Coordinates of C-alpha atoms in Angstrom, one line a residue:
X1 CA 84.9 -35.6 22.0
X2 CA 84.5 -38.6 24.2
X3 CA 81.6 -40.3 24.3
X4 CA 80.9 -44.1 26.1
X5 CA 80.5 -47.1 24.2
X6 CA 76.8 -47.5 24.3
X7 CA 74.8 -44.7 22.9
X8 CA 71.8 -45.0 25.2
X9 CA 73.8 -43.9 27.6
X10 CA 76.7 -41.6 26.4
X11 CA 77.8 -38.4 27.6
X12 CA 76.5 -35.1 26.5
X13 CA 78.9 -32.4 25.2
X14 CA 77.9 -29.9 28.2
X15 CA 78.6 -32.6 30.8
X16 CA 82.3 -33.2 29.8
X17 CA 83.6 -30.2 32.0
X18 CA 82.2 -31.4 35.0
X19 CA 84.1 -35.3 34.3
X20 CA 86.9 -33.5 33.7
X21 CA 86.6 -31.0 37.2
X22 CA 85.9 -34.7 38.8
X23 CA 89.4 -36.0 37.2
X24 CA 88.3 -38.2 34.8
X25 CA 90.5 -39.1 31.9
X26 CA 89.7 -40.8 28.4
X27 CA 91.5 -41.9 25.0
X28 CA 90.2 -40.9 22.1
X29 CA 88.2 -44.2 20.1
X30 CA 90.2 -44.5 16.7
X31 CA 88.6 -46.6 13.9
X32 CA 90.3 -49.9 14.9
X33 CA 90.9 -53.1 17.3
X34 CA 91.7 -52.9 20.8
X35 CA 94.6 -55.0 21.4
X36 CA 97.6 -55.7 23.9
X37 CA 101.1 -56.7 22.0
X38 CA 103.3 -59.0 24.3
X39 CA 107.0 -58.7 22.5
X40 CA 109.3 -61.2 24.5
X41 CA 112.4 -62.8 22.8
X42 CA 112.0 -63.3 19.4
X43 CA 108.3 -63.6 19.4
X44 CA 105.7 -61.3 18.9
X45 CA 101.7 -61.7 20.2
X46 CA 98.4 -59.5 19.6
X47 CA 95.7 -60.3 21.5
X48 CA 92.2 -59.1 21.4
X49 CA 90.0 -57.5 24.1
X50 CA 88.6 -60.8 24.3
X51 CA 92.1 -62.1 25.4
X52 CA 92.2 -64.2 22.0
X53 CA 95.0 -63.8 19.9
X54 CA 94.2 -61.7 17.1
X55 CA 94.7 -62.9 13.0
X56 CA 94.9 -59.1 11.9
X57 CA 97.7 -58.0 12.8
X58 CA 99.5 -54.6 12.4
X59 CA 101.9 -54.3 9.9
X60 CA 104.1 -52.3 11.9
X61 CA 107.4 -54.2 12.8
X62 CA 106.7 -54.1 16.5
X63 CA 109.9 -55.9 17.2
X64 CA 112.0 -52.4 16.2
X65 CA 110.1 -50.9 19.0
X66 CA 111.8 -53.0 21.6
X67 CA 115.6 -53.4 22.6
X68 CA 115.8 -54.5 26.3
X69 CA 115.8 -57.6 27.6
X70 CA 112.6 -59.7 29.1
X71 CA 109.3 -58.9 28.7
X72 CA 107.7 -55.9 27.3
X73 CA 103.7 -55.8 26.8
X74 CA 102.0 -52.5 24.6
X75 CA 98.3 -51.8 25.3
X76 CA 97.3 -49.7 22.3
X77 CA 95.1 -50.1 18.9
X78 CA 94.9 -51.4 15.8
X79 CA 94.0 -49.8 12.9
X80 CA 91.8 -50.4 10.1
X81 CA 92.2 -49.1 6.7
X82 CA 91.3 -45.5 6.6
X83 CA 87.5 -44.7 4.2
X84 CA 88.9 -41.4 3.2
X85 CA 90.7 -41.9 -0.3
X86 CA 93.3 -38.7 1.0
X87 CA 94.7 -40.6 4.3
X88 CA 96.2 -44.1 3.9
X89 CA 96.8 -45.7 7.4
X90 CA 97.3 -49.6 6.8
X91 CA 97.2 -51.3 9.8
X92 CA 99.0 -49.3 12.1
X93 CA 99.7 -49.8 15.9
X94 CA 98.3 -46.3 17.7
X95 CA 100.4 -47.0 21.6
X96 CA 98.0 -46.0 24.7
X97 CA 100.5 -47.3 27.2
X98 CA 103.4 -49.4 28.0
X99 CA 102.4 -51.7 30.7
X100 CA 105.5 -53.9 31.2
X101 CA 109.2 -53.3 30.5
X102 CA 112.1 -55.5 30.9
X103 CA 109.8 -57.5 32.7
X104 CA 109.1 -54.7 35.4
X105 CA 105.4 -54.0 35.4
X106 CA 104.8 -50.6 35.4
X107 CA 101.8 -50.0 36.8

């Protein structure tokens, strides 16, 4: 289900068909940190919503995800541990899109 970030205001379930009729598209909220992952050369920076560069990072090696040359930049989300004892996540990196590749923006 998609619901807005603020409660007071979210979306009921019988008004999702007439967003969708309208064209609207959403991503799905997973339990984690929004974050945009700039690989370029050798180096590798996660940054926060908040355009700060982020401390948790995750433990995928986002450098294997890469092979071209120049700049590639990853919006996506990081995850937190899972709560349920039957699903172990880590930290993973869940991709929304790829913004930038070999320095071509692609949007």
């Amino acid at each position: 289900m998609i619901y807005p970030p603020r409660p007071e205001t979210r979306v009921s379930l019988n008004q999702l068909p007439l967003f969708e009729k309208l064209g609207f598209f959403a991503q799905v909220k997973l339990n984690g940190s929004r974050c945009v992952v700039i690989l370029q050369n050798d180096s590798v920076q996660v940054y926060n919503r908040h355009r700060e560069l982020m401390t948790l990072t995750p433990d995928a090696n986002l450098h294997s995800l890469y092979t071209g040359t120049g700049t590639m930049i990853l919006d996506g989300e990081c995850l937190n541990k899972s709560q349920s004892a039957d699903i172990e996540i880590g930290r993973a990196f869940c991709i929304f899109d790829v913004l930038m590749c070999d320095s071509e923006e692609l949007l």
